[in-house]
XYZ file of N, CA and C in Angstrom:
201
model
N 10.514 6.217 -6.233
C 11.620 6.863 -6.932
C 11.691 6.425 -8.379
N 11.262 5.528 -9.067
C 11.179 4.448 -10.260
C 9.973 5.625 -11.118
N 9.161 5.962 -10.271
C 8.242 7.081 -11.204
C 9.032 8.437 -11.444
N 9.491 8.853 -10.643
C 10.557 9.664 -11.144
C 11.342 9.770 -11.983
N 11.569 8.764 -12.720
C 12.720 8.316 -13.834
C 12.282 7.896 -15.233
N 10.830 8.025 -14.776
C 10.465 7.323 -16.055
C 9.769 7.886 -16.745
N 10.345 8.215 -18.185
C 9.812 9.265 -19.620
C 8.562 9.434 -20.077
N 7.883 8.063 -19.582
C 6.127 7.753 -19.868
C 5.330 8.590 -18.768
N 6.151 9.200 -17.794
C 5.008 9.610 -16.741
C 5.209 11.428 -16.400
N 4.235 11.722 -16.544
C 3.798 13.576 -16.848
C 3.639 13.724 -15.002
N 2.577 13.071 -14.332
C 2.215 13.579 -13.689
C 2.199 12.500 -12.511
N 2.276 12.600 -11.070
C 2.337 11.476 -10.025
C 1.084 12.005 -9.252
N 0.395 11.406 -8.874
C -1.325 11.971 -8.046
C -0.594 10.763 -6.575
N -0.997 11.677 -5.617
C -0.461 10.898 -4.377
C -1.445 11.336 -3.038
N -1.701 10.543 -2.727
C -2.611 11.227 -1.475
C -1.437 12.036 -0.277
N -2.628 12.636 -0.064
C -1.146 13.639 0.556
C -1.011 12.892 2.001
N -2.040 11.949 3.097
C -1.587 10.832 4.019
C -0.326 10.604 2.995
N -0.143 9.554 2.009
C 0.949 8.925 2.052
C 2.078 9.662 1.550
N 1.746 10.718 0.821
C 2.742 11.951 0.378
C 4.028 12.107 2.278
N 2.728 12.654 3.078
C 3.503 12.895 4.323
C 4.868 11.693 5.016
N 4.373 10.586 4.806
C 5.220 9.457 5.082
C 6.352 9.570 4.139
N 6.638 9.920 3.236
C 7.851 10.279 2.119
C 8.139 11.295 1.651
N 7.824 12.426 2.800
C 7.649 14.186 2.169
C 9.165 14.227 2.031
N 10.344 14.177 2.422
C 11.623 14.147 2.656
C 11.807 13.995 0.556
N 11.475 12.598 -0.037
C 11.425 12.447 -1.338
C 10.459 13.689 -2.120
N 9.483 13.801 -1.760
C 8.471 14.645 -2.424
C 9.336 16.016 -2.345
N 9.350 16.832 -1.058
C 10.319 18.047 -1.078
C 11.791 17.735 -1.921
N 12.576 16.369 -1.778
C 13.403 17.202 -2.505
C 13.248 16.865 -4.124
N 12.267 16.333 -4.552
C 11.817 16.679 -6.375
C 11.667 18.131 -6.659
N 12.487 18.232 -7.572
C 12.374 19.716 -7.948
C 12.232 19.711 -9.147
N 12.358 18.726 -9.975
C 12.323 18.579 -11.850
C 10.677 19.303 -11.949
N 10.217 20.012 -13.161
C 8.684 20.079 -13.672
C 8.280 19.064 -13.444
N 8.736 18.187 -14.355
C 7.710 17.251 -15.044
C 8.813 15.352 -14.352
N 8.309 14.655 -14.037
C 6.983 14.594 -13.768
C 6.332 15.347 -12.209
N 5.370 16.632 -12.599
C 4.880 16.897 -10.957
C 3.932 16.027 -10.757
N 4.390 16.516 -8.992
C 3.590 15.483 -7.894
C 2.542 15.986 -7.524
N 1.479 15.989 -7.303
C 0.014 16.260 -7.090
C -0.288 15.596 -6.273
N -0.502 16.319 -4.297
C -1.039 15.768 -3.424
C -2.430 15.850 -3.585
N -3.426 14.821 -3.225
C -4.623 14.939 -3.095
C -5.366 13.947 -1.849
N -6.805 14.547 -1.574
C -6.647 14.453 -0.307
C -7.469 12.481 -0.567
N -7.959 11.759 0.878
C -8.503 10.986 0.615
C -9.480 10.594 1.276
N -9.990 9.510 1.262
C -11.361 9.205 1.828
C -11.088 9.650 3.414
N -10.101 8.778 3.471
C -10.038 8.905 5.344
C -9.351 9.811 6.037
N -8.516 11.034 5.080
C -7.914 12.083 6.201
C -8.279 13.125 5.302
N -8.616 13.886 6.169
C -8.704 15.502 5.521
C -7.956 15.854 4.881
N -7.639 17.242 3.793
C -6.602 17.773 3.050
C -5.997 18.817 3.700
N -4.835 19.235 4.587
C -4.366 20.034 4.515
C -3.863 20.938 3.743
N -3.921 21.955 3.352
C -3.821 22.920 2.108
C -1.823 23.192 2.675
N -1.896 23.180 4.147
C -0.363 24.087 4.894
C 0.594 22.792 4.486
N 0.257 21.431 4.298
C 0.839 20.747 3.648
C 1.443 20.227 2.187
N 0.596 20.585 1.193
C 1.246 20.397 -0.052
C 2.219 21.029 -0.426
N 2.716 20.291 -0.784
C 4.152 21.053 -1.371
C 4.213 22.059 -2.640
N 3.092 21.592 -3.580
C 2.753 22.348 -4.316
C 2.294 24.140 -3.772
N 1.269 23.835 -3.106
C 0.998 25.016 -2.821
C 2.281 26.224 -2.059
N 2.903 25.220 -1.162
C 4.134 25.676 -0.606
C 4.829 26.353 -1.393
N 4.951 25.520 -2.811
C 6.276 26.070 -3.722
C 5.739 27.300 -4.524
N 4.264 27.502 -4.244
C 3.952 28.630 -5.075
C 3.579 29.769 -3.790
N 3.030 29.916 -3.157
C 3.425 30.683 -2.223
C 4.558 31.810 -1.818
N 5.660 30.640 -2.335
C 6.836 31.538 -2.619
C 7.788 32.151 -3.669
N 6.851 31.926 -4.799
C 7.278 32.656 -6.056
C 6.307 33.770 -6.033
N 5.338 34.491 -5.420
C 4.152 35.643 -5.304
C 4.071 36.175 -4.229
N 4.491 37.603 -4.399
C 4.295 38.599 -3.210
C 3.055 38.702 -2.928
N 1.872 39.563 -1.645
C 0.802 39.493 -1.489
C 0.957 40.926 -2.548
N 1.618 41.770 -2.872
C 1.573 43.118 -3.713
C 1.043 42.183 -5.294
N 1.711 41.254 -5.838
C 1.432 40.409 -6.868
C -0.157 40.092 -7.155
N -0.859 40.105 -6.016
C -2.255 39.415 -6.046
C -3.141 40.539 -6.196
N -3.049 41.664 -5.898
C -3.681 42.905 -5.544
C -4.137 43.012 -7.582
């Protein structure tokens, strides 16, 4: 929560394993900046149905939008 607050930081890179253990914090950030950027890691696969990122864009674009 301390990265959240603080003026020096643009961007948070988080593996999305430990993203999931604190998704409750991650979902409710809603500020731009600083965004959170799940990424995947050595030892667990990336779920794509998990990031929140992708989540939050998903739902600003109709499938008519993509065409």
């Amino acid at each position: 929560r301390s990265f959240l607050n603080r003026e020096d930081i643009g961007i948070i890179l988080i593996s999305q394993c430990l993203a999931e253990q604190i998704r409750h914090a991650v979902d409710a950030h809603s500020r731009p900046i600083p965004a959170i950027l799940e990424i995947p890691s050595k030892e667990h696969p990336y779920d794509p149905s998990k990031d929140s990122v992708l989540r939050r864009a998903r739902g600003l674009f109709s499938p008519e939008d993509l065409r």
